[in-house]
Amino acid sequence: MPNDAPDPFKYMTAQSSFEVLTELLPPRPGSGLAVDWSAVEEAWELKFPSDYKNLIAHYGEIVLGDYLSVMAPDTVTPDT
């Protein structure tokens, strides 16, 4: 018997997935972080993804359960 249920992820874009995340897990007021991305990217010599920047801007550092942590970057690198 085929599964005729629609795929909820079929038409999601990066922005709509973030909107879904904020509906399911709203950020606490004041939880976002302002990051000097130019300085961080220069220090790390790489470009951080826009979805990661958006997550940090709205949620700041995140710990979900005991198994997932999303940390904000710093201008201090392993080489400094």
PDB file of N, CA, C and O in Angstrom:
ATOM      1  N   MET A   1       0.849  -1.181   0.000  1.00  0.00           N
ATOM      2  CA  MET A   1       0.000   0.000   0.000  1.00  0.00           C
ATOM      3  C   MET A   1       0.895   1.245   0.000  1.00  0.00           C
ATOM      4  O   MET A   1       1.678   1.449   0.918  1.00  0.00           O
ATOM      5  N   PRO A   2       0.778   2.102  -1.023  1.00  0.00           N
ATOM      6  CA  PRO A   2       1.627   3.289  -1.090  1.00  0.00           C
ATOM      7  C   PRO A   2       1.230   4.323  -0.032  1.00  0.00           C
ATOM      8  O   PRO A   2       0.073   4.439   0.354  1.00  0.00           O
ATOM      9  N   ASN A   3       2.218   5.045   0.402  1.00  0.00           N
ATOM     10  CA  ASN A   3       1.994   6.112   1.381  1.00  0.00           C
ATOM     11  C   ASN A   3       1.640   7.386   0.611  1.00  0.00           C
ATOM     12  O   ASN A   3       2.479   7.950  -0.073  1.00  0.00           O
ATOM     13  N   ASP A   4       0.389   7.831   0.718  1.00  0.00           N
ATOM     14  CA  ASP A   4      -0.063   9.018  -0.007  1.00  0.00           C
ATOM     15  C   ASP A   4       0.080  10.303   0.806  1.00  0.00           C
ATOM     16  O   ASP A   4      -0.364  11.353   0.372  1.00  0.00           O
ATOM     17  N   ALA A   5       0.690  10.210   1.981  1.00  0.00           N
ATOM     18  CA  ALA A   5       0.858  11.401   2.819  1.00  0.00           C
ATOM     19  C   ALA A   5       1.853  12.347   2.153  1.00  0.00           C
ATOM     20  O   ALA A   5       2.866  11.918   1.605  1.00  0.00           O
ATOM     21  N   PRO A   6       1.557  13.648   2.168  1.00  0.00           N
ATOM     22  CA  PRO A   6       2.475  14.609   1.564  1.00  0.00           C
ATOM     23  C   PRO A   6       3.783  14.675   2.360  1.00  0.00           C
ATOM     24  O   PRO A   6       3.795  14.475   3.572  1.00  0.00           O
ATOM     25  N   ASP A   7       4.862  14.942   1.669  1.00  0.00           N
ATOM     26  CA  ASP A   7       6.172  15.093   2.300  1.00  0.00           C
ATOM     27  C   ASP A   7       6.288  16.528   2.802  1.00  0.00           C
ATOM     28  O   ASP A   7       6.370  17.456   1.999  1.00  0.00           O
ATOM     29  N   PRO A   8       6.315  16.759   4.122  1.00  0.00           N
ATOM     30  CA  PRO A   8       6.349  18.129   4.637  1.00  0.00           C
ATOM     31  C   PRO A   8       7.660  18.840   4.340  1.00  0.00           C
ATOM     32  O   PRO A   8       7.731  20.055   4.402  1.00  0.00           O
ATOM     33  N   PHE A   9       8.731  18.116   4.003  1.00  0.00           N
ATOM     34  CA  PHE A   9      10.029  18.731   3.754  1.00  0.00           C
ATOM     35  C   PHE A   9      10.297  18.995   2.272  1.00  0.00           C
ATOM     36  O   PHE A   9      11.285  19.618   1.928  1.00  0.00           O
ATOM     37  N   LYS A  10       9.421  18.548   1.420  1.00  0.00           N
ATOM     38  CA  LYS A  10       9.652  18.627  -0.018  1.00  0.00           C
ATOM     39  C   LYS A  10       9.856  20.060  -0.511  1.00  0.00           C
ATOM     40  O   LYS A  10      10.701  20.307  -1.349  1.00  0.00           O
ATOM     41  N   TYR A  11       9.096  20.990   0.015  1.00  0.00           N
ATOM     42  CA  TYR A  11       9.153  22.355  -0.501  1.00  0.00           C
ATOM     43  C   TYR A  11       9.814  23.338   0.465  1.00  0.00           C
ATOM     44  O   TYR A  11       9.757  24.534   0.254  1.00  0.00           O
ATOM     45  N   MET A  12      10.443  22.829   1.507  1.00  0.00           N
ATOM     46  CA  MET A  12      11.073  23.728   2.476  1.00  0.00           C
ATOM     47  C   MET A  12      12.334  24.353   1.889  1.00  0.00           C
ATOM     48  O   MET A  12      13.139  23.685   1.260  1.00  0.00           O
ATOM     49  N   THR A  13      12.485  25.626   2.156  1.00  0.00           N
ATOM     50  CA  THR A  13      13.719  26.324   1.811  1.00  0.00           C
ATOM     51  C   THR A  13      14.465  26.550   3.120  1.00  0.00           C
ATOM     52  O   THR A  13      13.931  26.296   4.200  1.00  0.00           O
ATOM     53  N   ALA A  14      15.673  27.048   3.025  1.00  0.00           N
ATOM     54  CA  ALA A  14      16.444  27.324   4.239  1.00  0.00           C
ATOM     55  C   ALA A  14      15.684  28.317   5.127  1.00  0.00           C
ATOM     56  O   ALA A  14      15.628  28.162   6.335  1.00  0.00           O
ATOM     57  N   GLN A  15      15.077  29.319   4.517  1.00  0.00           N
ATOM     58  CA  GLN A  15      14.352  30.318   5.312  1.00  0.00           C
ATOM     59  C   GLN A  15      13.106  29.713   5.934  1.00  0.00           C
ATOM     60  O   GLN A  15      12.825  29.925   7.091  1.00  0.00           O
ATOM     61  N   SER A  16      12.339  28.932   5.183  1.00  0.00           N
ATOM     62  CA  SER A  16      11.120  28.384   5.762  1.00  0.00           C
ATOM     63  C   SER A  16      11.442  27.352   6.834  1.00  0.00           C
ATOM     64  O   SER A  16      10.710  27.214   7.788  1.00  0.00           O
ATOM     65  N   SER A  17      12.561  26.626   6.709  1.00  0.00           N
ATOM     66  CA  SER A  17      12.921  25.697   7.775  1.00  0.00           C
ATOM     67  C   SER A  17      13.255  26.456   9.048  1.00  0.00           C
ATOM     68  O   SER A  17      12.949  25.990  10.127  1.00  0.00           O
ATOM     69  N   PHE A  18      13.897  27.618   8.917  1.00  0.00           N
ATOM     70  CA  PHE A  18      14.192  28.424  10.097  1.00  0.00           C
ATOM     71  C   PHE A  18      12.899  28.941  10.716  1.00  0.00           C
ATOM     72  O   PHE A  18      12.761  28.978  11.938  1.00  0.00           O
ATOM     73  N   GLU A  19      11.952  29.318   9.877  1.00  0.00           N
ATOM     74  CA  GLU A  19      10.665  29.774  10.388  1.00  0.00           C
ATOM     75  C   GLU A  19       9.957  28.644  11.136  1.00  0.00           C
ATOM     76  O   GLU A  19       9.361  28.876  12.191  1.00  0.00           O
ATOM     77  N   VAL A  20      10.051  27.437  10.620  1.00  0.00           N
ATOM     78  CA  VAL A  20       9.466  26.284  11.306  1.00  0.00           C
ATOM     79  C   VAL A  20      10.159  26.077  12.646  1.00  0.00           C
ATOM     80  O   VAL A  20       9.516  25.851  13.668  1.00  0.00           O
ATOM     81  N   LEU A  21      11.476  26.175  12.665  1.00  0.00           N
ATOM     82  CA  LEU A  21      12.233  26.025  13.909  1.00  0.00           C
ATOM     83  C   LEU A  21      11.784  27.055  14.945  1.00  0.00           C
ATOM     84  O   LEU A  21      11.539  26.713  16.100  1.00  0.00           O
ATOM     85  N   THR A  22      11.653  28.313  14.542  1.00  0.00           N
ATOM     86  CA  THR A  22      11.258  29.348  15.501  1.00  0.00           C
ATOM     87  C   THR A  22       9.825  29.164  15.996  1.00  0.00           C
ATOM     88  O   THR A  22       9.505  29.588  17.098  1.00  0.00           O
ATOM     89  N   GLU A  23       8.983  28.535  15.184  1.00  0.00           N
ATOM     90  CA  GLU A  23       7.630  28.226  15.657  1.00  0.00           C
ATOM     91  C   GLU A  23       7.640  27.080  16.658  1.00  0.00           C
ATOM     92  O   GLU A  23       6.933  27.101  17.659  1.00  0.00           O
ATOM     93  N   LEU A  24       8.461  26.067  16.381  1.00  0.00           N
ATOM     94  CA  LEU A  24       8.531  24.906  17.273  1.00  0.00           C
ATOM     95  C   LEU A  24       9.338  25.184  18.533  1.00  0.00           C
ATOM     96  O   LEU A  24       9.023  24.668  19.602  1.00  0.00           O
ATOM     97  N   LEU A  25      10.375  25.991  18.401  1.00  0.00           N
ATOM     98  CA  LEU A  25      11.262  26.293  19.514  1.00  0.00           C
ATOM     99  C   LEU A  25      11.573  27.787  19.487  1.00  0.00           C
ATOM    100  O   LEU A  25      12.625  28.211  19.010  1.00  0.00           O
ATOM    101  N   PRO A  26      10.638  28.615  19.965  1.00  0.00           N
ATOM    102  CA  PRO A  26      10.848  30.065  19.895  1.00  0.00           C
ATOM    103  C   PRO A  26      12.074  30.491  20.702  1.00  0.00           C
ATOM    104  O   PRO A  26      12.315  29.974  21.792  1.00  0.00           O
ATOM    105  N   PRO A  27      12.875  31.418  20.163  1.00  0.00           N
ATOM    106  CA  PRO A  27      14.012  31.908  20.930  1.00  0.00           C
ATOM    107  C   PRO A  27      13.533  32.711  22.138  1.00  0.00           C
ATOM    108  O   PRO A  27      12.510  33.388  22.069  1.00  0.00           O
ATOM    109  N   ARG A  28      14.267  32.583  23.229  1.00  0.00           N
ATOM    110  CA  ARG A  28      13.930  33.376  24.412  1.00  0.00           C
ATOM    111  C   ARG A  28      14.301  34.832  24.162  1.00  0.00           C
ATOM    112  O   ARG A  28      15.287  35.094  23.473  1.00  0.00           O
ATOM    113  N   PRO A  29      13.552  35.770  24.710  1.00  0.00           N
ATOM    114  CA  PRO A  29      13.897  37.184  24.536  1.00  0.00           C
ATOM    115  C   PRO A  29      15.331  37.449  25.011  1.00  0.00           C
ATOM    116  O   PRO A  29      15.739  36.986  26.077  1.00  0.00           O
ATOM    117  N   GLY A  30      16.082  38.151  24.193  1.00  0.00           N
ATOM    118  CA  GLY A  30      17.453  38.495  24.540  1.00  0.00           C
ATOM    119  C   GLY A  30      18.458  37.367  24.364  1.00  0.00           C
ATOM    120  O   GLY A  30      19.608  37.498  24.763  1.00  0.00           O
ATOM    121  N   SER A  31      18.040  36.244  23.756  1.00  0.00           N
ATOM    122  CA  SER A  31      18.942  35.098  23.665  1.00  0.00           C
ATOM    123  C   SER A  31      19.915  35.170  22.490  1.00  0.00           C
ATOM    124  O   SER A  31      20.924  34.480  22.486  1.00  0.00           O
ATOM    125  N   GLY A  32      19.644  35.980  21.501  1.00  0.00           N
ATOM    126  CA  GLY A  32      20.532  36.072  20.341  1.00  0.00           C
ATOM    127  C   GLY A  32      21.833  36.781  20.681  1.00  0.00           C
ATOM    128  O   GLY A  32      21.924  37.495  21.680  1.00  0.00           O
ATOM    129  N   LEU A  33      22.832  36.552  19.853  1.00  0.00           N
ATOM    130  CA  LEU A  33      24.133  37.184  20.060  1.00  0.00           C
ATOM    131  C   LEU A  33      24.489  38.046  18.865  1.00  0.00           C
ATOM    132  O   LEU A  33      24.259  37.665  17.721  1.00  0.00           O
ATOM    133  N   ALA A  34      25.081  39.196  19.147  1.00  0.00           N
ATOM    134  CA  ALA A  34      25.632  40.037  18.090  1.00  0.00           C
ATOM    135  C   ALA A  34      27.085  39.622  17.912  1.00  0.00           C
ATOM    136  O   ALA A  34      27.863  39.639  18.859  1.00  0.00           O
ATOM    137  N   VAL A  35      27.432  39.207  16.720  1.00  0.00           N
ATOM    138  CA  VAL A  35      28.777  38.728  16.425  1.00  0.00           C
ATOM    139  C   VAL A  35      29.374  39.616  15.343  1.00  0.00           C
ATOM    140  O   VAL A  35      28.709  39.946  14.365  1.00  0.00           O
ATOM    141  N   ASP A  36      30.621  40.009  15.517  1.00  0.00           N
ATOM    142  CA  ASP A  36      31.341  40.743  14.483  1.00  0.00           C
ATOM    143  C   ASP A  36      31.850  39.707  13.476  1.00  0.00           C
ATOM    144  O   ASP A  36      32.969  39.205  13.584  1.00  0.00           O
ATOM    145  N   TRP A  37      30.972  39.356  12.529  1.00  0.00           N
ATOM    146  CA  TRP A  37      31.286  38.274  11.596  1.00  0.00           C
ATOM    147  C   TRP A  37      32.507  38.577  10.753  1.00  0.00           C
ATOM    148  O   TRP A  37      33.271  37.668  10.410  1.00  0.00           O
ATOM    149  N   SER A  38      32.729  39.829  10.397  1.00  0.00           N
ATOM    150  CA  SER A  38      33.916  40.179   9.602  1.00  0.00           C
ATOM    151  C   SER A  38      35.178  39.822  10.358  1.00  0.00           C
ATOM    152  O   SER A  38      36.100  39.211   9.805  1.00  0.00           O
ATOM    153  N   ALA A  39      35.236  40.187  11.630  1.00  0.00           N
ATOM    154  CA  ALA A  39      36.413  39.894  12.457  1.00  0.00           C
ATOM    155  C   ALA A  39      36.576  38.391  12.672  1.00  0.00           C
ATOM    156  O   ALA A  39      37.688  37.853  12.597  1.00  0.00           O
ATOM    157  N   VAL A  40      35.473  37.698  12.932  1.00  0.00           N
ATOM    158  CA  VAL A  40      35.528  36.251  13.157  1.00  0.00           C
ATOM    159  C   VAL A  40      35.983  35.530  11.890  1.00  0.00           C
ATOM    160  O   VAL A  40      36.858  34.655  11.934  1.00  0.00           O
ATOM    161  N   GLU A  41      35.406  35.889  10.755  1.00  0.00           N
ATOM    162  CA  GLU A  41      35.764  35.224   9.507  1.00  0.00           C
ATOM    163  C   GLU A  41      37.209  35.524   9.106  1.00  0.00           C
ATOM    164  O   GLU A  41      37.900  34.660   8.569  1.00  0.00           O
ATOM    165  N   GLU A  42      37.671  36.718   9.411  1.00  0.00           N
ATOM    166  CA  GLU A  42      39.065  37.044   9.137  1.00  0.00           C
ATOM    167  C   GLU A  42      39.994  36.222  10.035  1.00  0.00           C
ATOM    168  O   GLU A  42      40.993  35.666   9.581  1.00  0.00           O
ATOM    169  N   ALA A  43      39.654  36.121  11.317  1.00  0.00           N
ATOM    170  CA  ALA A  43      40.476  35.361  12.253  1.00  0.00           C
ATOM    171  C   ALA A  43      40.531  33.878  11.889  1.00  0.00           C
ATOM    172  O   ALA A  43      41.585  33.248  11.972  1.00  0.00           O
ATOM    173  N   TRP A  44      39.393  33.314  11.498  1.00  0.00           N
ATOM    174  CA  TRP A  44      39.322  31.887  11.172  1.00  0.00           C
ATOM    175  C   TRP A  44      39.673  31.608   9.709  1.00  0.00           C
ATOM    176  O   TRP A  44      39.769  30.450   9.306  1.00  0.00           O
ATOM    177  N   GLU A  45      39.796  32.658   8.912  1.00  0.00           N
ATOM    178  CA  GLU A  45      40.104  32.535   7.489  1.00  0.00           C
ATOM    179  C   GLU A  45      39.101  31.645   6.752  1.00  0.00           C
ATOM    180  O   GLU A  45      39.461  30.791   5.937  1.00  0.00           O
ATOM    181  N   LEU A  46      37.832  31.850   7.085  1.00  0.00           N
ATOM    182  CA  LEU A  46      36.759  31.142   6.389  1.00  0.00           C
ATOM    183  C   LEU A  46      35.474  31.922   6.497  1.00  0.00           C
ATOM    184  O   LEU A  46      35.352  32.851   7.275  1.00  0.00           O
ATOM    185  N   LYS A  47      34.519  31.546   5.665  1.00  0.00           N
ATOM    186  CA  LYS A  47      33.204  32.198   5.653  1.00  0.00           C
ATOM    187  C   LYS A  47      32.201  31.255   6.301  1.00  0.00           C
ATOM    188  O   LYS A  47      32.076  30.105   5.895  1.00  0.00           O
ATOM    189  N   PHE A  48      31.523  31.744   7.346  1.00  0.00           N
ATOM    190  CA  PHE A  48      30.520  30.929   8.029  1.00  0.00           C
ATOM    191  C   PHE A  48      29.209  30.957   7.239  1.00  0.00           C
ATOM    192  O   PHE A  48      28.852  31.975   6.650  1.00  0.00           O
ATOM    193  N   PRO A  49      28.465  29.858   7.218  1.00  0.00           N
ATOM    194  CA  PRO A  49      27.197  29.796   6.473  1.00  0.00           C
ATOM    195  C   PRO A  49      26.161  30.778   7.028  1.00  0.00           C
ATOM    196  O   PRO A  49      26.098  31.010   8.245  1.00  0.00           O
ATOM    197  N   SER A  50      25.348  31.305   6.150  1.00  0.00           N
ATOM    198  CA  SER A  50      24.339  32.288   6.562  1.00  0.00           C
ATOM    199  C   SER A  50      23.307  31.685   7.517  1.00  0.00           C
ATOM    200  O   SER A  50      22.813  32.382   8.409  1.00  0.00           O
ATOM    201  N   ASP A  51      22.977  30.398   7.366  1.00  0.00           N
ATOM    202  CA  ASP A  51      22.000  29.802   8.282  1.00  0.00           C
ATOM    203  C   ASP A  51      22.573  29.694   9.697  1.00  0.00           C
ATOM    204  O   ASP A  51      21.857  29.868  10.682  1.00  0.00           O
ATOM    205  N   TYR A  52      23.885  29.442   9.820  1.00  0.00           N
ATOM    206  CA  TYR A  52      24.537  29.411  11.126  1.00  0.00           C
ATOM    207  C   TYR A  52      24.526  30.813  11.753  1.00  0.00           C
ATOM    208  O   TYR A  52      24.218  30.982  12.927  1.00  0.00           O
ATOM    209  N   LYS A  53      24.838  31.831  10.946  1.00  0.00           N
ATOM    210  CA  LYS A  53      24.822  33.214  11.433  1.00  0.00           C
ATOM    211  C   LYS A  53      23.415  33.590  11.919  1.00  0.00           C
ATOM    212  O   LYS A  53      23.262  34.242  12.952  1.00  0.00           O
ATOM    213  N   ASN A  54      22.406  33.185  11.175  1.00  0.00           N
ATOM    214  CA  ASN A  54      21.015  33.463  11.539  1.00  0.00           C
ATOM    215  C   ASN A  54      20.647  32.771  12.855  1.00  0.00           C
ATOM    216  O   ASN A  54      19.992  33.357  13.720  1.00  0.00           O
ATOM    217  N   LEU A  55      21.076  31.530  13.008  1.00  0.00           N
ATOM    218  CA  LEU A  55      20.813  30.776  14.232  1.00  0.00           C
ATOM    219  C   LEU A  55      21.448  31.465  15.441  1.00  0.00           C
ATOM    220  O   LEU A  55      20.791  31.663  16.465  1.00  0.00           O
ATOM    221  N   ILE A  56      22.696  31.868  15.332  1.00  0.00           N
ATOM    222  CA  ILE A  56      23.395  32.547  16.427  1.00  0.00           C
ATOM    223  C   ILE A  56      22.744  33.897  16.714  1.00  0.00           C
ATOM    224  O   ILE A  56      22.574  34.288  17.873  1.00  0.00           O
ATOM    225  N   ALA A  57      22.337  34.614  15.674  1.00  0.00           N
ATOM    226  CA  ALA A  57      21.703  35.928  15.861  1.00  0.00           C
ATOM    227  C   ALA A  57      20.388  35.830  16.625  1.00  0.00           C
ATOM    228  O   ALA A  57      20.039  36.725  17.392  1.00  0.00           O
ATOM    229  N   HIS A  58      19.656  34.728  16.436  1.00  0.00           N
ATOM    230  CA  HIS A  58      18.356  34.590  17.085  1.00  0.00           C
ATOM    231  C   HIS A  58      18.391  33.805  18.389  1.00  0.00           C
ATOM    232  O   HIS A  58      17.619  34.062  19.300  1.00  0.00           O
ATOM    233  N   TYR A  59      19.273  32.808  18.465  1.00  0.00           N
ATOM    234  CA  TYR A  59      19.289  31.919  19.629  1.00  0.00           C
ATOM    235  C   TYR A  59      20.534  32.052  20.496  1.00  0.00           C
ATOM    236  O   TYR A  59      20.527  31.635  21.647  1.00  0.00           O
ATOM    237  N   GLY A  60      21.610  32.582  19.966  1.00  0.00           N
ATOM    238  CA  GLY A  60      22.868  32.591  20.700  1.00  0.00           C
ATOM    239  C   GLY A  60      23.414  31.182  20.768  1.00  0.00           C
ATOM    240  O   GLY A  60      23.163  30.362  19.889  1.00  0.00           O
ATOM    241  N   GLU A  61      24.154  30.880  21.820  1.00  0.00           N
ATOM    242  CA  GLU A  61      24.666  29.524  21.975  1.00  0.00           C
ATOM    243  C   GLU A  61      23.537  28.620  22.451  1.00  0.00           C
ATOM    244  O   GLU A  61      22.721  29.017  23.280  1.00  0.00           O
ATOM    245  N   ILE A  62      23.503  27.404  21.916  1.00  0.00           N
ATOM    246  CA  ILE A  62      22.378  26.499  22.156  1.00  0.00           C
ATOM    247  C   ILE A  62      22.887  25.173  22.699  1.00  0.00           C
ATOM    248  O   ILE A  62      23.891  24.649  22.227  1.00  0.00           O
ATOM    249  N   VAL A  63      22.184  24.645  23.682  1.00  0.00           N
ATOM    250  CA  VAL A  63      22.421  23.279  24.139  1.00  0.00           C
ATOM    251  C   VAL A  63      21.064  22.594  24.142  1.00  0.00           C
ATOM    252  O   VAL A  63      20.144  23.017  24.841  1.00  0.00           O
ATOM    253  N   LEU A  64      20.920  21.549  23.321  1.00  0.00           N
ATOM    254  CA  LEU A  64      19.675  20.788  23.248  1.00  0.00           C
ATOM    255  C   LEU A  64      19.910  19.425  23.876  1.00  0.00           C
ATOM    256  O   LEU A  64      20.724  18.641  23.384  1.00  0.00           O
ATOM    257  N   GLY A  65      19.215  19.179  24.968  1.00  0.00           N
ATOM    258  CA  GLY A  65      19.421  17.924  25.671  1.00  0.00           C
ATOM    259  C   GLY A  65      20.849  17.856  26.171  1.00  0.00           C
ATOM    260  O   GLY A  65      21.473  18.862  26.472  1.00  0.00           O
ATOM    261  N   ASP A  66      21.378  16.677  26.219  1.00  0.00           N
ATOM    262  CA  ASP A  66      22.764  16.492  26.641  1.00  0.00           C
ATOM    263  C   ASP A  66      23.666  16.118  25.474  1.00  0.00           C
ATOM    264  O   ASP A  66      24.785  15.659  25.670  1.00  0.00           O
ATOM    265  N   TYR A  67      23.189  16.326  24.236  1.00  0.00           N
ATOM    266  CA  TYR A  67      23.950  15.791  23.119  1.00  0.00           C
ATOM    267  C   TYR A  67      24.229  16.755  21.982  1.00  0.00           C
ATOM    268  O   TYR A  67      25.015  16.455  21.099  1.00  0.00           O
ATOM    269  N   LEU A  68      23.598  17.912  21.948  1.00  0.00           N
ATOM    270  CA  LEU A  68      23.822  18.833  20.843  1.00  0.00           C
ATOM    271  C   LEU A  68      24.096  20.229  21.382  1.00  0.00           C
ATOM    272  O   LEU A  68      23.258  20.795  22.091  1.00  0.00           O
ATOM    273  N   SER A  69      25.253  20.756  21.036  1.00  0.00           N
ATOM    274  CA  SER A  69      25.617  22.125  21.415  1.00  0.00           C
ATOM    275  C   SER A  69      26.008  22.879  20.157  1.00  0.00           C
ATOM    276  O   SER A  69      26.747  22.362  19.322  1.00  0.00           O
ATOM    277  N   VAL A  70      25.505  24.099  20.033  1.00  0.00           N
ATOM    278  CA  VAL A  70      25.907  24.982  18.950  1.00  0.00           C
ATOM    279  C   VAL A  70      26.545  26.192  19.616  1.00  0.00           C
ATOM    280  O   VAL A  70      25.884  26.924  20.351  1.00  0.00           O
ATOM    281  N   MET A  71      27.827  26.333  19.387  1.00  0.00           N
ATOM    282  CA  MET A  71      28.591  27.396  20.036  1.00  0.00           C
ATOM    283  C   MET A  71      28.795  28.560  19.068  1.00  0.00           C
ATOM    284  O   MET A  71      28.933  28.352  17.860  1.00  0.00           O
ATOM    285  N   ALA A  72      28.849  29.753  19.641  1.00  0.00           N
ATOM    286  CA  ALA A  72      29.161  30.943  18.835  1.00  0.00           C
ATOM    287  C   ALA A  72      30.672  31.016  18.650  1.00  0.00           C
ATOM    288  O   ALA A  72      31.437  30.671  19.550  1.00  0.00           O
ATOM    289  N   PRO A  73      31.118  31.487  17.484  1.00  0.00           N
ATOM    290  CA  PRO A  73      32.553  31.584  17.250  1.00  0.00           C
ATOM    291  C   PRO A  73      33.161  32.790  17.966  1.00  0.00           C
ATOM    292  O   PRO A  73      32.449  33.689  18.405  1.00  0.00           O
ATOM    293  N   ASP A  74      34.455  32.755  18.060  1.00  0.00           N
ATOM    294  CA  ASP A  74      35.197  33.866  18.661  1.00  0.00           C
ATOM    295  C   ASP A  74      36.342  34.208  17.706  1.00  0.00           C
ATOM    296  O   ASP A  74      36.666  33.430  16.822  1.00  0.00           O
ATOM    297  N   THR A  75      36.942  35.361  17.908  1.00  0.00           N
ATOM    298  CA  THR A  75      38.086  35.727  17.066  1.00  0.00           C
ATOM    299  C   THR A  75      39.347  35.002  17.512  1.00  0.00           C
ATOM    300  O   THR A  75      40.349  35.030  16.821  1.00  0.00           O
ATOM    301  N   VAL A  76      39.312  34.337  18.657  1.00  0.00           N
ATOM    302  CA  VAL A  76      40.444  33.531  19.108  1.00  0.00           C
ATOM    303  C   VAL A  76      40.363  32.182  18.397  1.00  0.00           C
ATOM    304  O   VAL A  76      39.352  31.507  18.433  1.00  0.00           O
ATOM    305  N   THR A  77      41.438  31.823  17.722  1.00  0.00           N
ATOM    306  CA  THR A  77      41.496  30.564  16.983  1.00  0.00           C
ATOM    307  C   THR A  77      42.522  29.632  17.614  1.00  0.00           C
ATOM    308  O   THR A  77      43.310  30.083  18.461  1.00  0.00           O
ATOM    309  N   PRO A  78      42.550  28.377  17.225  1.00  0.00           N
ATOM    310  CA  PRO A  78      43.575  27.475  17.773  1.00  0.00           C
ATOM    311  C   PRO A  78      45.004  27.956  17.489  1.00  0.00           C
ATOM    312  O   PRO A  78      45.931  27.590  18.192  1.00  0.00           O
ATOM    313  N   ASP A  79      45.158  28.785  16.457  1.00  0.00           N
ATOM    314  CA  ASP A  79      46.494  29.260  16.104  1.00  0.00           C
ATOM    315  C   ASP A  79      46.888  30.530  16.841  1.00  0.00           C
ATOM    316  O   ASP A  79      48.026  30.988  16.704  1.00  0.00           O
ATOM    317  N   THR A  80      45.982  31.109  17.619  1.00  0.00           N
ATOM    318  CA  THR A  80      46.321  32.371  18.327  1.00  0.00           C
ATOM    319  C   THR A  80      46.486  32.124  19.806  1.00  0.00           C
ATOM    320  O   THR A  80      46.093  31.158  20.355  1.00  0.00           O
TER     321      THR A  80
END
